[in-house]
Amino acid sequence: MTVGTLPVRDSKGALSGEVVYTSYVVEGKDRPVTFAFNGGPGAASVYLNLGAIGPKRVAFGAEGQSASDPATLMDNPGTWLDFTDLVFIDPIGTGFSRSLVSEEESKKQFYGPDQDIAYLSRNIYDWLVKNGRLQSRKYIVGESYGGIADPG
């Protein structure tokens, strides 16, 4: 597992944000890589990581049990890591990803469909380059970010 940051730069090349990712990479030839985003704004990828497709999951107990019962970290038998490497990405404003510019400038640079496409696609490209994975098959999964939606 690797937790890291990817820089976000404005049109003049100045650092304007940092996107945090968590990746799981398994040695093996021709493995695809899947980039996972949760819903947003405001929802980090941790829910997909520890609640759905990551190698571990958190069990919170059965319905009706006390909310103060401890959560338990366990292996996830349904992980996708068996057939794809996983990169969980937190868009700006979710998880530990942060804007480094004013609130007004953040709205212009990070919050909207066009902005998401611009900086997050660059972050995916940067991760692929940094990890020597440009030739890998690539997939995107998500709930709202990166997910399939019915526009009508």
Coordinates of N, CA, C and O in Angstrom, one line a residue:
M1 N 0.8 -1.2 0.0 CA 0.0 0.0 0.0 C 0.9 1.2 0.0 O 1.9 1.3 0.7
T2 N 0.5 2.2 -0.8 CA 1.2 3.5 -0.8 C 0.2 4.6 -0.7 O -0.9 4.6 -1.4
V3 N 0.4 5.5 0.2 CA -0.4 6.7 0.4 C 0.5 7.9 -0.1 O 1.7 8.0 0.4
G4 N 0.0 8.7 -1.0 CA 0.9 9.8 -1.5 C 0.0 11.0 -1.9 O -1.2 11.0 -1.8
T5 N 0.7 12.0 -2.4 CA 0.0 13.2 -2.9 C 0.4 13.4 -4.4 O 1.5 13.1 -4.8
L6 N -0.5 14.0 -5.1 CA -0.2 14.4 -6.5 C -0.5 15.9 -6.6 O -1.6 16.4 -6.1
P7 N 0.4 16.7 -7.1 CA 0.2 18.1 -7.2 C -0.8 18.5 -8.2 O -1.0 17.8 -9.2
V8 N -1.5 19.6 -7.9 CA -2.4 20.2 -8.9 C -1.9 21.6 -9.2 O -1.6 22.4 -8.2
R9 N -1.7 21.9 -10.4 CA -1.2 23.2 -10.8 C -2.2 24.0 -11.6 O -3.0 23.4 -12.4
D10 N -2.1 25.3 -11.4 CA -3.0 26.2 -12.2 C -2.5 26.4 -13.6 O -1.4 25.8 -14.0
S11 N -3.2 27.2 -14.4 CA -2.8 27.4 -15.8 C -1.4 28.0 -16.0 O -0.8 27.9 -17.0
K12 N -0.9 28.7 -14.9 CA 0.4 29.3 -14.9 C 1.5 28.4 -14.3 O 2.7 28.8 -14.2
G13 N 1.1 27.2 -13.9 CA 2.1 26.3 -13.3 C 2.3 26.4 -11.8 O 3.1 25.6 -11.3
A14 N 1.6 27.3 -11.2 CA 1.7 27.4 -9.7 C 0.9 26.3 -9.0 O -0.2 25.9 -9.4
L15 N 1.5 25.8 -7.9 CA 0.8 24.8 -7.1 C -0.5 25.3 -6.5 O -0.4 26.3 -5.8
S16 N -1.6 24.7 -6.8 CA -2.9 25.2 -6.3 C -3.6 24.2 -5.4 O -4.6 24.5 -4.8
G17 N -3.1 22.9 -5.4 CA -3.8 21.9 -4.6 C -3.0 20.7 -4.5 O -2.0 20.5 -5.3
E18 N -3.4 19.8 -3.7 CA -2.7 18.5 -3.5 C -3.8 17.4 -3.4 O -4.7 17.5 -2.5
V19 N -3.8 16.4 -4.3 CA -4.7 15.3 -4.2 C -4.0 14.1 -3.6 O -3.0 13.7 -4.0
V20 N -4.7 13.5 -2.6 CA -4.2 12.4 -1.9 C -4.8 11.1 -2.5 O -5.9 11.1 -2.9
Y21 N -3.9 10.1 -2.6 CA -4.3 8.8 -3.1 C -3.8 7.7 -2.2 O -2.8 7.9 -1.5
T22 N -4.5 6.6 -2.3 CA -4.0 5.3 -1.7 C -4.0 4.3 -2.8 O -5.0 4.1 -3.4
S23 N -2.9 3.7 -3.0 CA -2.8 2.7 -4.0 C -2.3 1.3 -3.5 O -1.6 1.2 -2.5
Y24 N -2.8 0.3 -4.1 CA -2.5 -1.1 -3.9 C -2.0 -1.7 -5.2 O -2.8 -1.7 -6.1
V25 N -0.8 -2.1 -5.3 CA -0.2 -2.6 -6.5 C 0.4 -4.0 -6.2 O 1.1 -4.2 -5.2
V26 N 0.0 -5.0 -7.0 CA 0.5 -6.3 -6.9 C 1.4 -6.6 -8.0 O 1.1 -6.3 -9.2
E27 N 2.6 -7.2 -7.7 CA 3.5 -7.6 -8.8 C 2.9 -8.6 -9.7 O 2.2 -9.5 -9.3
G28 N 3.1 -8.4 -11.0 CA 2.5 -9.3 -12.0 C 2.5 -8.6 -13.3 O 2.4 -7.4 -13.5
K29 N 2.6 -9.4 -14.3 CA 2.6 -9.0 -15.7 C 1.2 -8.6 -16.2 O 0.3 -9.3 -16.0
D30 N 1.1 -7.5 -16.9 CA -0.1 -7.0 -17.6 C -1.3 -6.8 -16.7 O -2.4 -7.0 -17.1
R31 N -1.0 -6.4 -15.4 CA -2.2 -6.1 -14.5 C -2.8 -4.8 -14.9 O -2.1 -3.8 -15.1
P32 N -4.1 -4.7 -15.0 CA -4.8 -3.5 -15.2 C -4.8 -2.6 -13.9 O -4.4 -3.1 -12.8
V33 N -5.1 -1.4 -14.0 CA -5.2 -0.5 -12.9 C -6.6 0.2 -12.9 O -7.0 0.7 -13.9
T34 N -7.2 0.2 -11.7 CA -8.5 0.8 -11.6 C -8.4 2.0 -10.6 O -7.9 1.9 -9.5
F35 N -8.9 3.1 -11.1 CA -9.0 4.4 -10.3 C -10.4 4.5 -9.7 O -11.4 4.4 -10.4
A36 N -10.4 4.6 -8.4 CA -11.7 4.7 -7.7 C -12.0 6.0 -7.0 O -11.1 6.5 -6.3
F37 N -13.1 6.6 -7.2 CA -13.6 7.8 -6.6 C -14.9 7.6 -6.0 O -15.7 6.8 -6.5
N38 N -15.1 8.2 -4.8 CA -16.4 8.1 -4.2 C -17.3 9.3 -4.6 O -16.9 10.1 -5.5
G39 N -18.5 9.3 -4.1 CA -19.4 10.4 -4.4 C -18.9 11.7 -3.8 O -18.1 11.8 -3.0
G40 N -19.5 12.8 -4.4 CA -19.0 14.1 -3.9 C -20.0 15.1 -4.2 O -21.0 14.9 -4.9
P41 N -19.8 16.3 -3.9 CA -18.6 16.7 -3.1 C -18.6 16.3 -1.7 O -19.7 16.1 -1.1
G42 N -17.5 16.1 -1.1 CA -17.4 15.8 0.3 C -17.2 14.4 0.7 O -16.9 14.1 1.9
A43 N -17.3 13.4 -0.2 CA -17.2 12.0 0.2 C -15.8 11.5 -0.3 O -15.5 11.5 -1.4
A44 N -15.0 11.1 0.7 CA -13.7 10.5 0.4 C -13.8 9.1 -0.2 O -14.8 8.4 0.0
S45 N -12.7 8.6 -0.8 CA -12.7 7.3 -1.4 C -12.6 6.2 -0.3 O -12.6 5.0 -0.6
V46 N -12.4 6.6 0.9 CA -12.2 5.6 2.0 C -13.4 4.6 2.1 O -13.3 3.4 2.4
Y47 N -14.6 5.1 1.7 CA -15.8 4.2 1.8 C -15.7 3.1 0.7 O -16.1 2.0 1.0
L48 N -15.2 3.4 -0.5 CA -14.9 2.4 -1.5 C -13.8 1.5 -1.1 O -13.8 0.3 -1.3
N49 N -12.8 2.1 -0.5 CA -11.6 1.3 0.0 C -11.9 0.3 1.1 O -11.7 -0.9 0.9
L50 N -12.4 0.8 2.2 CA -12.6 0.0 3.4 C -14.0 -0.6 3.5 O -14.3 -1.3 4.5
G51 N -14.9 -0.2 2.5 CA -16.3 -0.7 2.6 C -16.7 -1.5 1.4 O -17.8 -2.1 1.4
A52 N -15.9 -1.6 0.4 CA -16.3 -2.3 -0.8 C -15.2 -3.1 -1.5 O -15.2 -4.3 -1.4
I53 N -14.3 -2.4 -2.2 CA -13.4 -3.2 -3.1 C -11.9 -3.2 -2.7 O -11.1 -3.9 -3.3
G54 N -11.6 -2.6 -1.6 CA -10.2 -2.6 -1.2 C -9.8 -4.0 -0.5 O -10.7 -4.8 -0.3
P55 N -8.6 -4.2 -0.2 CA -8.1 -5.5 0.3 C -8.6 -5.7 1.8 O -8.6 -6.8 2.3
K56 N -8.9 -4.7 2.5 CA -9.5 -4.8 3.8 C -10.8 -4.1 3.9 O -11.2 -3.3 3.1
R57 N -11.6 -4.5 4.9 CA -12.9 -3.8 5.1 C -13.1 -3.7 6.6 O -12.4 -4.3 7.4
V58 N -13.9 -2.7 6.9 CA -14.2 -2.5 8.3 C -15.6 -3.0 8.6 O -16.6 -2.6 8.0
A59 N -15.7 -3.9 9.6 CA -17.0 -4.4 10.1 C -17.5 -3.5 11.3 O -16.7 -3.3 12.2
F60 N -18.7 -3.1 11.2 CA -19.2 -2.2 12.3 C -20.2 -2.9 13.1 O -20.9 -2.3 14.0
G61 N -20.4 -4.2 13.0 CA -21.4 -4.9 13.8 C -22.7 -5.1 13.1 O -23.0 -4.4 12.1
A62 N -23.6 -5.9 13.6 CA -24.9 -6.1 13.0 C -25.8 -5.0 13.3 O -25.6 -4.3 14.3
E63 N -26.8 -4.8 12.5 CA -27.8 -3.8 12.7 C -28.5 -4.0 14.1 O -28.8 -5.1 14.5
G64 N -28.6 -2.9 14.8 CA -29.2 -2.9 16.1 C -28.2 -3.0 17.3 O -28.6 -2.9 18.4
Q65 N -26.9 -3.3 16.9 CA -25.9 -3.3 18.0 C -25.6 -1.9 18.4 O -25.9 -0.9 17.7
S66 N -24.9 -1.8 19.5 CA -24.5 -0.5 20.0 C -23.6 0.3 19.0 O -22.6 -0.3 18.5
A67 N -23.9 1.5 18.8 CA -23.0 2.3 18.0 C -21.6 2.5 18.5 O -20.7 2.9 17.8
S68 N -21.5 2.3 19.8 CA -20.2 2.4 20.4 C -19.3 1.1 20.4 O -18.2 1.1 20.8
D69 N -19.9 0.1 19.8 CA -19.1 -1.2 19.6 C -17.9 -0.9 18.7 O -18.0 -0.1 17.8
P70 N -16.7 -1.4 19.0 CA -15.5 -1.1 18.2 C -15.7 -1.7 16.8 O -16.3 -2.7 16.5
A71 N -15.2 -0.9 15.8 CA -15.1 -1.4 14.4 C -13.9 -2.4 14.3 O -12.9 -2.3 15.0
T72 N -14.1 -3.3 13.4 CA -13.1 -4.4 13.3 C -12.5 -4.4 11.9 O -13.3 -4.5 10.9
L73 N -11.2 -4.3 11.7 CA -10.6 -4.3 10.4 C -10.3 -5.8 10.1 O -9.8 -6.5 10.9
M74 N -10.7 -6.2 8.9 CA -10.6 -7.6 8.5 C -10.3 -7.7 7.0 O -10.5 -6.7 6.2
D75 N -9.8 -8.9 6.5 CA -9.6 -9.1 5.1 C -10.9 -9.0 4.4 O -11.9 -9.4 4.9
N76 N -10.9 -8.5 3.2 CA -12.1 -8.4 2.4 C -12.0 -9.5 1.3 O -11.3 -9.4 0.3
P77 N -12.9 -10.5 1.4 CA -12.9 -11.6 0.4 C -13.4 -11.1 -0.9 O -13.1 -11.8 -1.9
G78 N -14.0 -10.0 -1.0 CA -14.5 -9.5 -2.2 C -13.7 -8.4 -2.9 O -14.1 -7.7 -3.8
T79 N -12.4 -8.3 -2.4 CA -11.6 -7.3 -3.0 C -11.3 -7.4 -4.5 O -11.3 -8.6 -5.0
W80 N -11.2 -6.3 -5.2 CA -10.9 -6.4 -6.6 C -9.4 -6.5 -6.8 O -8.9 -6.6 -8.0
L81 N -8.6 -6.4 -5.8 CA -7.1 -6.5 -5.9 C -6.7 -7.8 -6.5 O -5.6 -7.9 -7.1
D82 N -7.5 -8.8 -6.5 CA -7.2 -10.1 -7.1 C -7.0 -10.0 -8.6 O -6.3 -10.8 -9.2
F83 N -7.7 -9.0 -9.2 CA -7.7 -8.9 -10.7 C -7.3 -7.6 -11.2 O -7.2 -7.4 -12.5
T84 N -7.1 -6.6 -10.4 CA -6.7 -5.2 -10.8 C -6.0 -4.5 -9.7 O -6.3 -4.7 -8.5
D85 N -5.0 -3.7 -10.0 CA -4.4 -2.8 -9.0 C -5.4 -1.7 -8.8 O -6.2 -1.4 -9.6
L86 N -5.3 -1.1 -7.6 CA -6.3 -0.2 -7.2 C -5.7 1.1 -6.8 O -4.7 1.1 -6.0
V87 N -6.2 2.2 -7.2 CA -5.8 3.6 -6.8 C -7.1 4.3 -6.4 O -7.9 4.7 -7.2
F88 N -7.1 4.6 -5.1 CA -8.3 5.4 -4.5 C -7.9 6.8 -4.5 O -6.9 7.2 -3.9
I89 N -8.7 7.7 -5.1 CA -8.3 9.1 -5.3 C -9.4 9.9 -4.5 O -10.6 9.7 -4.7
D90 N -8.9 10.9 -3.7 CA -9.8 11.8 -3.1 C -9.7 13.2 -3.8 O -8.7 13.9 -3.7
P91 N -10.8 13.6 -4.5 CA -10.8 14.9 -5.1 C -10.6 16.0 -4.1 O -10.9 15.8 -2.9
I92 N -10.2 17.2 -4.5 CA -10.1 18.3 -3.7 C -11.3 18.5 -2.9 O -12.4 18.5 -3.4
G93 N -11.2 18.7 -1.6 CA -12.4 18.9 -0.7 C -12.9 17.6 -0.1 O -13.8 17.7 0.7
T94 N -12.2 16.5 -0.4 CA -12.6 15.2 0.2 C -11.3 14.6 0.9 O -10.2 14.9 0.5
G95 N -11.6 13.8 1.8 CA -10.4 13.1 2.5 C -9.4 14.1 3.0 O -9.7 15.1 3.5
F96 N -8.1 13.8 2.7 CA -7.0 14.7 3.0 C -6.6 15.6 1.9 O -5.6 16.3 2.0
S97 N -7.2 15.5 0.7 CA -6.9 16.4 -0.4 C -7.3 17.8 -0.1 O -8.4 18.1 0.5
R98 N -6.4 18.8 -0.5 CA -6.7 20.2 -0.1 C -6.3 21.1 -1.2 O -5.4 20.9 -2.0
S99 N -7.1 22.2 -1.2 CA -6.8 23.3 -2.1 C -5.8 24.2 -1.4 O -5.8 24.3 -0.1
L100 N -4.9 24.8 -2.1 CA -3.9 25.7 -1.5 C -4.2 27.1 -1.9 O -3.3 28.0 -1.8
V101 N -5.3 27.4 -2.5 CA -5.7 28.7 -2.9 C -6.9 29.2 -2.2 O -7.6 28.4 -1.4
S102 N -7.3 30.4 -2.4 CA -8.5 31.0 -1.6 C -9.8 30.2 -2.0 O -9.8 29.5 -3.0
E103 N -10.8 30.4 -1.1 CA -12.0 29.8 -1.3 C -12.6 30.1 -2.7 O -13.2 29.3 -3.4
E104 N -12.6 31.4 -3.0 CA -13.1 31.8 -4.3 C -12.4 31.2 -5.5 O -13.0 30.7 -6.4
E105 N -11.1 31.1 -5.4 CA -10.3 30.5 -6.5 C -10.5 29.0 -6.5 O -10.5 28.4 -7.5
S106 N -10.7 28.4 -5.3 CA -11.0 27.0 -5.2 C -12.2 26.6 -6.0 O -12.3 25.6 -6.7
K107 N -13.3 27.4 -5.8 CA -14.5 27.2 -6.5 C -14.3 27.2 -8.0 O -14.9 26.4 -8.7
K108 N -13.5 28.1 -8.5 CA -13.2 28.2 -9.9 C -12.4 27.1 -10.5 O -12.6 26.6 -11.5
Q109 N -11.4 26.6 -9.7 CA -10.5 25.6 -10.2 C -10.9 24.2 -9.9 O -10.6 23.3 -10.7
F110 N -11.7 23.9 -8.9 CA -12.0 22.6 -8.5 C -13.4 22.1 -8.4 O -13.6 20.9 -8.4
Y111 N -14.4 23.0 -8.4 CA -15.7 22.5 -8.1 C -16.6 22.7 -9.3 O -17.2 23.7 -9.5
G112 N -16.8 21.6 -10.1 CA -17.6 21.6 -11.2 C -17.2 20.4 -12.1 O -16.1 20.0 -12.0
P113 N -18.1 20.0 -13.0 CA -17.7 18.8 -13.8 C -16.5 19.1 -14.7 O -15.7 18.2 -14.9
D114 N -16.4 20.3 -15.4 CA -15.3 20.5 -16.2 C -14.0 20.6 -15.4 O -13.0 20.1 -15.8
Q115 N -14.1 21.2 -14.2 CA -12.9 21.3 -13.4 C -12.4 19.9 -12.9 O -11.3 19.6 -12.9
D116 N -13.4 19.1 -12.5 CA -13.1 17.7 -12.1 C -12.4 17.0 -13.2 O -11.3 16.3 -13.0
I117 N -12.9 17.1 -14.4 CA -12.3 16.4 -15.6 C -10.8 16.9 -15.8 O -9.9 16.1 -16.0
A118 N -10.7 18.2 -15.7 CA -9.4 18.8 -16.0 C -8.3 18.4 -15.0 O -7.3 17.8 -15.4
Y119 N -8.5 18.5 -13.7 CA -7.4 18.3 -12.8 C -7.3 16.8 -12.4 O -6.2 16.3 -12.2
L120 N -8.5 16.1 -12.3 CA -8.4 14.7 -12.0 C -7.8 13.8 -13.1 O -7.1 12.8 -12.8
S121 N -8.2 14.1 -14.3 CA -7.6 13.4 -15.5 C -6.1 13.6 -15.5 O -5.3 12.7 -15.7
R122 N -5.6 14.8 -15.2 CA -4.2 15.1 -15.1 C -3.6 14.3 -13.9 O -2.4 13.8 -14.1
N123 N -4.2 14.2 -12.8 CA -3.7 13.4 -11.7 C -3.6 11.9 -12.0 O -2.6 11.3 -11.7
I124 N -4.6 11.4 -12.7 CA -4.5 10.0 -13.2 C -3.3 9.8 -14.1 O -2.5 8.9 -13.9
Y125 N -3.1 10.7 -15.1 CA -2.0 10.7 -16.0 C -0.7 10.7 -15.2 O 0.3 10.0 -15.4
D126 N -0.6 11.7 -14.2 CA 0.6 11.8 -13.4 C 0.9 10.5 -12.6 O 2.1 10.1 -12.5
W127 N -0.1 9.9 -12.1 CA 0.1 8.7 -11.3 C 0.6 7.6 -12.3 O 1.6 6.8 -11.9
L128 N 0.0 7.5 -13.5 CA 0.5 6.5 -14.4 C 1.9 6.7 -14.8 O 2.7 5.7 -14.9
V129 N 2.3 7.9 -15.1 CA 3.7 8.2 -15.5 C 4.6 7.9 -14.3 O 5.6 7.2 -14.5
K130 N 4.3 8.4 -13.1 CA 5.1 8.2 -11.9 C 5.4 6.7 -11.6 O 6.4 6.3 -11.2
N131 N 4.4 5.9 -12.0 CA 4.5 4.4 -11.6 C 4.7 3.5 -12.9 O 4.6 2.3 -12.8
G132 N 5.1 4.2 -14.0 CA 5.4 3.4 -15.2 C 4.3 2.5 -15.7 O 4.5 1.4 -16.2
R133 N 3.1 3.1 -15.7 CA 1.9 2.3 -16.0 C 1.1 2.8 -17.2 O -0.1 2.5 -17.4
L134 N 1.7 3.6 -18.1 CA 1.0 4.2 -19.2 C 0.4 3.1 -20.1 O -0.6 3.3 -20.7
Q135 N 1.1 2.0 -20.2 CA 0.6 0.9 -21.1 C -0.4 0.0 -20.5 O -0.9 -0.9 -21.1
S136 N -0.7 0.1 -19.2 CA -1.7 -0.7 -18.5 C -3.1 -0.4 -19.0 O -3.4 0.7 -19.3
R137 N -3.9 -1.5 -18.9 CA -5.3 -1.2 -19.1 C -5.8 -0.4 -18.0 O -5.4 -0.6 -16.8
K138 N -6.7 0.5 -18.2 CA -7.2 1.5 -17.2 C -8.7 1.4 -17.1 O -9.4 1.4 -18.1
Y139 N -9.2 1.5 -15.8 CA -10.6 1.6 -15.5 C -10.9 2.6 -14.5 O -10.0 3.0 -13.7
I140 N -12.1 3.1 -14.5 CA -12.5 4.1 -13.5 C -13.8 3.5 -12.9 O -14.7 3.0 -13.6
V141 N -13.9 3.6 -11.6 CA -15.1 3.2 -10.9 C -15.4 4.2 -9.8 O -14.5 4.9 -9.3
G142 N -16.7 4.3 -9.5 CA -17.1 5.3 -8.5 C -18.6 5.3 -8.3 O -19.3 4.5 -8.9
E143 N -19.0 6.1 -7.3 CA -20.4 6.2 -7.1 C -20.9 7.4 -7.9 O -21.7 7.2 -8.7
S144 N -20.4 8.5 -7.6 CA -20.8 9.7 -8.3 C -19.7 10.2 -9.1 O -19.8 10.4 -10.3
Y145 N -18.5 10.5 -8.5 CA -17.3 10.8 -9.3 C -16.9 9.5 -10.0 O -16.7 8.4 -9.4
G146 N -16.8 9.5 -11.4 CA -16.3 8.4 -12.1 C -17.4 7.3 -12.3 O -17.1 6.4 -13.0
G147 N -18.5 7.5 -11.7 CA -19.5 6.4 -11.9 C -20.4 6.6 -13.1 O -20.3 7.7 -13.8
I148 N -21.1 5.6 -13.5 CA -22.0 5.7 -14.6 C -23.3 6.3 -14.1 O -23.9 5.9 -13.1
A149 N -23.8 7.3 -14.8 CA -25.0 8.0 -14.4 C -26.0 8.0 -15.6 O -25.5 8.1 -16.7
D150 N -27.3 8.0 -15.3 CA -28.3 8.2 -16.3 C -28.6 9.7 -16.4 O -29.2 10.2 -15.5
P151 N -28.2 10.4 -17.5 CA -28.5 11.8 -17.5 C -29.9 12.2 -17.7 O -30.3 13.3 -17.5
G152 N -30.8 11.2 -18.0 CA -32.2 11.6 -18.2 C -33.0 10.8 -17.3 O -34.0 10.8 -16.9

